[in-house]
mmCIF file of C-alpha atoms in Angstrom:
data_model
loop_
_atom_site.group_PDB
_atom_site.id
_atom_site.type_symbol
_atom_site.label_atom_id
_atom_site.label_comp_id
_atom_site.label_asym_id
_atom_site.label_seq_id
_atom_site.Cartn_x
_atom_site.Cartn_y
_atom_site.Cartn_z
ATOM 1 C CA UNK A 1 -48.649 -32.245 80.985
ATOM 2 C CA UNK A 2 -49.164 -30.528 77.601
ATOM 3 C CA UNK A 3 -52.108 -31.774 75.559
ATOM 4 C CA UNK A 4 -51.288 -33.875 72.504
ATOM 5 C CA UNK A 5 -52.816 -32.635 69.251
ATOM 6 C CA UNK A 6 -54.518 -34.651 66.534
ATOM 7 C CA UNK A 7 -51.116 -34.860 64.849
ATOM 8 C CA UNK A 8 -49.390 -36.554 67.814
ATOM 9 C CA UNK A 9 -47.380 -33.526 68.952
ATOM 10 C CA UNK A 10 -48.009 -30.783 71.464
ATOM 11 C CA UNK A 11 -49.464 -27.603 69.982
ATOM 12 C CA UNK A 12 -46.326 -25.777 71.101
ATOM 13 C CA UNK A 13 -44.113 -28.320 69.366
ATOM 14 C CA UNK A 14 -46.095 -27.930 66.158
ATOM 15 C CA UNK A 15 -45.747 -24.144 66.330
ATOM 16 C CA UNK A 16 -41.968 -24.535 66.600
ATOM 17 C CA UNK A 17 -41.817 -26.760 63.524
ATOM 18 C CA UNK A 18 -43.930 -24.321 61.549
ATOM 19 C CA UNK A 19 -41.770 -21.372 62.663
ATOM 20 C CA UNK A 20 -38.572 -23.191 61.689
ATOM 21 C CA UNK A 21 -40.082 -23.832 58.266
ATOM 22 C CA UNK A 22 -40.954 -20.132 57.804
ATOM 23 C CA UNK A 23 -37.524 -18.887 58.892
ATOM 24 C CA UNK A 24 -35.751 -21.394 56.643
ATOM 25 C CA UNK A 25 -37.835 -20.329 53.654
ATOM 26 C CA UNK A 26 -36.672 -16.752 54.224
ATOM 27 C CA UNK A 27 -33.108 -18.008 53.829
ATOM 28 C CA UNK A 28 -32.209 -17.185 57.429
ATOM 29 C CA UNK A 29 -30.381 -19.314 60.003
ATOM 30 C CA UNK A 30 -32.792 -20.816 62.541
ATOM 31 C CA UNK A 31 -31.075 -19.666 65.726
ATOM 32 C CA UNK A 32 -32.675 -19.729 69.189
ATOM 33 C CA UNK A 33 -32.751 -15.915 69.117
ATOM 34 C CA UNK A 34 -34.566 -15.835 65.757
ATOM 35 C CA UNK A 35 -37.003 -18.530 66.879
ATOM 36 C CA UNK A 36 -37.766 -16.631 70.081
ATOM 37 C CA UNK A 37 -38.460 -13.499 68.037
ATOM 38 C CA UNK A 38 -40.641 -15.385 65.549
ATOM 39 C CA UNK A 39 -42.731 -17.060 68.257
ATOM 40 C CA UNK A 40 -42.747 -14.248 70.808
ATOM 41 C CA UNK A 41 -41.285 -16.405 73.576
ATOM 42 C CA UNK A 42 -38.385 -16.036 75.998
ATOM 43 C CA UNK A 43 -35.043 -17.174 74.465
ATOM 44 C CA UNK A 44 -34.175 -19.553 77.352
ATOM 45 C CA UNK A 45 -37.277 -21.658 76.669
ATOM 46 C CA UNK A 46 -36.303 -22.229 73.039
ATOM 47 C CA UNK A 47 -33.302 -24.462 73.707
ATOM 48 C CA UNK A 48 -35.385 -26.820 75.857
ATOM 49 C CA UNK A 49 -37.990 -27.249 73.119
ATOM 50 C CA UNK A 50 -35.319 -27.735 70.436
ATOM 51 C CA UNK A 51 -33.807 -30.504 72.544
ATOM 52 C CA UNK A 52 -37.176 -32.249 72.942
ATOM 53 C CA UNK A 53 -37.936 -32.029 69.225
ATOM 54 C CA UNK A 54 -34.453 -33.335 68.401
ATOM 55 C CA UNK A 55 -35.025 -36.311 70.712
ATOM 56 C CA UNK A 56 -38.233 -37.025 68.744
ATOM 57 C CA UNK A 57 -36.235 -37.099 65.512
ATOM 58 C CA UNK A 58 -37.972 -34.024 64.098
ATOM 59 C CA UNK A 59 -34.918 -31.805 63.738
ATOM 60 C CA UNK A 60 -31.212 -31.464 64.312
ATOM 61 C CA UNK A 61 -29.659 -28.543 66.135
ATOM 62 C CA UNK A 62 -26.094 -27.268 66.288
ATOM 63 C CA UNK A 63 -25.004 -23.997 67.824
ATOM 64 C CA UNK A 64 -22.957 -23.101 64.749
ATOM 65 C CA UNK A 65 -25.587 -23.819 62.076
ATOM 66 C CA UNK A 66 -28.920 -23.570 63.893
ATOM 67 C CA UNK A 67 -31.925 -25.883 63.621
ATOM 68 C CA UNK A 68 -32.765 -27.965 60.552
ATOM 69 C CA UNK A 69 -35.924 -30.012 60.141
ATOM 70 C CA UNK A 70 -35.575 -33.716 59.453
ATOM 71 C CA UNK A 71 -37.708 -35.392 56.793
ATOM 72 C CA UNK A 72 -40.346 -36.257 59.402
ATOM 73 C CA UNK A 73 -40.143 -32.745 60.852
ATOM 74 C CA UNK A 74 -40.664 -31.191 57.416
ATOM 75 C CA UNK A 75 -43.636 -33.483 56.828
ATOM 76 C CA UNK A 76 -45.204 -32.467 60.150
ATOM 77 C CA UNK A 77 -44.636 -28.756 59.473
ATOM 78 C CA UNK A 78 -46.140 -28.936 55.976
ATOM 79 C CA UNK A 79 -49.112 -30.912 57.284
ATOM 80 C CA UNK A 80 -49.781 -28.262 59.912
ATOM 81 C CA UNK A 81 -49.548 -25.423 57.398
ATOM 82 C CA UNK A 82 -51.887 -27.242 55.025
ATOM 83 C CA UNK A 83 -54.465 -27.732 57.789
ATOM 84 C CA UNK A 84 -54.065 -24.117 58.913
ATOM 85 C CA UNK A 85 -54.842 -22.926 55.401
ATOM 86 C CA UNK A 86 -57.786 -25.312 55.115
ATOM 87 C CA UNK A 87 -59.093 -23.903 58.404
ATOM 88 C CA UNK A 88 -58.777 -20.392 56.962
ATOM 89 C CA UNK A 89 -60.824 -21.472 53.946
ATOM 90 C CA UNK A 90 -63.472 -22.979 56.199
ATOM 91 C CA UNK A 91 -63.703 -19.782 58.225
ATOM 92 C CA UNK A 92 -63.966 -17.461 55.220
ATOM 93 C CA UNK A 93 -65.783 -19.608 52.650
ATOM 94 C CA UNK A 94 -68.206 -21.511 54.872
ATOM 95 C CA UNK A 95 -68.612 -19.254 57.912
ATOM 96 C CA UNK A 96 -68.168 -15.853 56.276
ATOM 97 C CA UNK A 97 -65.447 -14.687 58.660
ATOM 98 C CA UNK A 98 -63.624 -11.511 57.560
ATOM 99 C CA UNK A 99 -60.462 -12.149 55.555
ATOM 100 C CA UNK A 100 -58.224 -10.386 58.049
ATOM 101 C CA UNK A 101 -59.455 -12.427 61.061
ATOM 102 C CA UNK A 102 -59.168 -15.906 59.570
ATOM 103 C CA UNK A 103 -55.425 -16.354 60.113
ATOM 104 C CA UNK A 104 -55.459 -15.753 63.863
ATOM 105 C CA UNK A 105 -58.502 -17.952 64.473
ATOM 106 C CA UNK A 106 -57.170 -20.735 62.225
ATOM 107 C CA UNK A 107 -54.103 -20.938 64.483
ATOM 108 C CA UNK A 108 -56.388 -22.569 67.061
ATOM 109 C CA UNK A 109 -58.210 -24.893 64.647
ATOM 110 C CA UNK A 110 -55.114 -26.284 62.897
ATOM 111 C CA UNK A 111 -54.066 -28.390 65.900
ATOM 112 C CA UNK A 112 -57.297 -30.397 66.127
ATOM 113 C CA UNK A 113 -57.717 -31.303 62.450
ATOM 114 C CA UNK A 114 -56.834 -34.941 61.782
ATOM 115 C CA UNK A 115 -56.727 -36.950 58.541
ATOM 116 C CA UNK A 116 -60.451 -37.702 58.610
ATOM 117 C CA UNK A 117 -61.508 -34.101 59.247
ATOM 118 C CA UNK A 118 -59.062 -32.850 56.613
ATOM 119 C CA UNK A 119 -60.718 -35.084 54.040
ATOM 120 C CA UNK A 120 -64.186 -33.796 54.887
ATOM 121 C CA UNK A 121 -62.970 -30.189 54.794
ATOM 122 C CA UNK A 122 -61.414 -30.611 51.374
ATOM 123 C CA UNK A 123 -64.639 -32.089 50.041
ATOM 124 C CA UNK A 124 -66.849 -29.423 51.628
ATOM 125 C CA UNK A 125 -64.619 -26.681 50.213
ATOM 126 C CA UNK A 126 -64.504 -28.306 46.746
ATOM 127 C CA UNK A 127 -60.768 -28.936 46.742
ATOM 128 C CA UNK A 128 -59.213 -25.495 47.202
ATOM 129 C CA UNK A 129 -55.582 -25.071 46.152
ATOM 130 C CA UNK A 130 -54.748 -21.935 48.170
ATOM 131 C CA UNK A 131 -55.706 -20.234 51.402
ATOM 132 C CA UNK A 132 -57.780 -17.011 51.185
ATOM 133 C CA UNK A 133 -54.540 -15.023 51.054
ATOM 134 C CA UNK A 134 -53.166 -16.946 48.071
ATOM 135 C CA UNK A 135 -50.640 -19.202 49.828
ATOM 136 C CA UNK A 136 -50.543 -22.722 48.304
ATOM 137 C CA UNK A 137 -52.392 -25.285 50.398
ATOM 138 C CA UNK A 138 -49.571 -27.756 49.862
ATOM 139 C CA UNK A 139 -46.184 -26.221 50.497
ATOM 140 C CA UNK A 140 -44.511 -28.509 48.003
ATOM 141 C CA UNK A 141 -47.036 -27.332 45.433
ATOM 142 C CA UNK A 142 -45.291 -23.986 45.657
ATOM 143 C CA UNK A 143 -43.855 -24.818 42.249
ATOM 144 C CA UNK A 144 -47.118 -23.265 41.059
ATOM 145 C CA UNK A 145 -45.648 -19.952 42.187
ATOM 146 C CA UNK A 146 -42.630 -20.281 39.902
ATOM 147 C CA UNK A 147 -42.202 -16.994 38.102
ATOM 148 C CA UNK A 148 -44.045 -14.985 40.726
ATOM 149 C CA UNK A 149 -42.014 -12.094 42.058
ATOM 150 C CA UNK A 150 -42.274 -9.898 45.105
ATOM 151 C CA UNK A 151 -43.813 -6.528 44.350
ATOM 152 C CA UNK A 152 -40.661 -4.789 45.559
ATOM 153 C CA UNK A 153 -38.704 -6.492 42.752
ATOM 154 C CA UNK A 154 -40.812 -4.943 39.981
ATOM 155 C CA UNK A 155 -39.346 -2.026 38.079
ATOM 156 C CA UNK A 156 -41.334 1.194 37.536
ATOM 157 C CA UNK A 157 -43.821 0.594 34.732
ATOM 158 C CA UNK A 158 -44.177 -3.136 35.349
ATOM 159 C CA UNK A 159 -47.630 -4.550 36.011
ATOM 160 C CA UNK A 160 -48.699 -7.818 37.608
ATOM 161 C CA UNK A 161 -51.607 -9.651 39.189
ATOM 162 C CA UNK A 162 -51.343 -9.933 42.966
ATOM 163 C CA UNK A 163 -51.423 -13.657 43.724
ATOM 164 C CA UNK A 164 -50.244 -14.136 47.299
ATOM 165 C CA UNK A 165 -49.901 -12.284 50.606
ATOM 166 C CA UNK A 166 -47.103 -13.994 52.515
ATOM 167 C CA UNK A 167 -47.487 -12.039 55.781
ATOM 168 C CA UNK A 168 -50.949 -12.889 57.138
ATOM 169 C CA UNK A 169 -50.840 -10.742 60.268
ATOM 170 C CA UNK A 170 -54.085 -8.890 61.015
ATOM 171 C CA UNK A 171 -52.422 -5.470 60.780
ATOM 172 C CA UNK A 172 -51.011 -6.252 57.334
ATOM 173 C CA UNK A 173 -54.298 -7.654 56.023
ATOM 174 C CA UNK A 174 -56.371 -4.760 57.356
ATOM 175 C CA UNK A 175 -54.083 -2.269 55.619
ATOM 176 C CA UNK A 176 -54.214 -4.197 52.343
ATOM 177 C CA UNK A 177 -58.011 -4.183 52.507
ATOM 178 C CA UNK A 178 -57.952 -0.397 52.921
ATOM 179 C CA UNK A 179 -55.817 -0.141 49.774
ATOM 180 C CA UNK A 180 -57.836 -2.863 47.977
ATOM 181 C CA UNK A 181 -54.579 -4.731 47.405
ATOM 182 C CA UNK A 182 -56.174 -8.180 47.371
ATOM 183 C CA UNK A 183 -55.311 -11.384 45.496
ATOM 184 C CA UNK A 184 -56.501 -11.128 41.912
ATOM 185 C CA UNK A 185 -56.161 -7.358 41.483
ATOM 186 C CA UNK A 186 -53.890 -5.765 38.892
ATOM 187 C CA UNK A 187 -51.167 -3.581 40.391
ATOM 188 C CA UNK A 188 -48.681 -1.344 38.586
ATOM 189 C CA UNK A 189 -45.460 -0.039 40.093
ATOM 190 C CA UNK A 190 -45.221 3.649 39.264
ATOM 191 C CA UNK A 191 -42.044 4.649 41.090
ATOM 192 C CA UNK A 192 -39.436 3.658 43.663
ATOM 193 C CA UNK A 193 -38.486 6.411 46.091
ATOM 194 C CA UNK A 194 -34.703 6.736 46.545
ATOM 195 C CA UNK A 195 -32.762 5.790 49.687
ATOM 196 C CA UNK A 196 -34.940 2.732 50.389
ATOM 197 C CA UNK A 197 -38.101 4.818 50.360
ATOM 198 C CA UNK A 198 -41.586 3.464 49.563
ATOM 199 C CA UNK A 199 -42.981 2.298 46.252
ATOM 200 C CA UNK A 200 -45.770 4.202 44.547
ATOM 201 C CA UNK A 201 -48.255 1.695 43.126
ATOM 202 C CA UNK A 202 -51.495 2.039 41.214
ATOM 203 C CA UNK A 203 -54.525 -0.134 41.936
ATOM 204 C CA UNK A 204 -57.838 0.422 40.146
ATOM 205 C CA UNK A 205 -56.832 3.900 39.060
ATOM 206 C CA UNK A 206 -55.704 5.000 42.531
ATOM 207 C CA UNK A 207 -52.124 5.538 43.649
ATOM 208 C CA UNK A 208 -50.771 4.491 47.038
ATOM 209 C CA UNK A 209 -47.423 4.510 48.828
ATOM 210 C CA UNK A 210 -46.365 1.026 49.957
ATOM 211 C CA UNK A 211 -43.311 0.397 52.116
ATOM 212 C CA UNK A 212 -40.599 -1.852 50.753
ATOM 213 C CA UNK A 213 -41.087 -4.171 53.716
ATOM 214 C CA UNK A 214 -44.758 -4.617 52.867
ATOM 215 C CA UNK A 215 -44.089 -4.949 49.128
ATOM 216 C CA UNK A 216 -41.623 -7.774 49.849
ATOM 217 C CA UNK A 217 -44.535 -9.819 51.271
ATOM 218 C CA UNK A 218 -46.712 -9.430 48.157
ATOM 219 C CA UNK A 219 -46.140 -11.911 45.340
ATOM 220 C CA UNK A 220 -47.314 -10.974 41.864
ATOM 221 C CA UNK A 221 -47.548 -12.734 38.522
ATOM 222 C CA UNK A 222 -45.959 -10.250 36.163
ATOM 223 C CA UNK A 223 -47.803 -9.512 32.942
ATOM 224 C CA UNK A 224 -45.741 -9.744 29.788
ATOM 225 C CA UNK A 225 -45.486 -6.493 27.869
ATOM 226 C CA UNK A 226 -46.445 -6.592 24.222
#
C-alpha cells in the first residue's frame, strides 16, 4: 500500500495534481498522453490514477476535454507547490545547497511538510515570497507577475530584469548559471534570428545565443524606455 503523505494523499497522487496544474497553466489540454509525458510514466497507468483522484473528488476527467482539477484538487496542488518552493528556500538559504540542485531535492521534501512545519519554515526563512528561481510561493499570488513577459516576447532593443525561471530542471539551471542569466540581472534582447532561430541577448556586457524554447521559460520585468 502506498504511503500517505503529510497532506493526506499518496506522493504519486500529489505529483499528478501538480502536473495537471502545470499543464493547465500552459494552456494545454490535460490528456493522459500529455500527463504521461510530463511525469515520465507509462500511459496505461495514467488512467487508473485519474480514476482514483476523481473518486476522491480532486478532479474530473472526460476523454473529450481531459482532466480538470476541482476546487479541492486545485487547493492541494497549490499547497504542494508552495511547500516545494519553501523546501527549495530551506535548501539554498539555510543549507547552502547549489541553486541548480534544490529543485530535484525539494521534490522529496515537499511531501512530508505539514501545516506545523510549514509555519516554522516560513518563520526561519523570514517570510520569503518566491522560490530561489523567482516563482511565487503562493500560486494565486502570481498577480505579482502581472506585466512580466517571457524573454522571447521582447523585441530587439528591449531591456528587462529577469524575475523568474519557470523551468527548474537541473540542465536548464546549470546552463543559465553558465550564462549568468539569474533572477535580478538586466538582460537586453539584441536580435532575433529568422526562421525560429535563437535570440541574441546581452548580459553584463556579454552576448549569448539563447534558444526560443529556453527564452520562453524566462520571465522578465520590462524596463520602460525614456
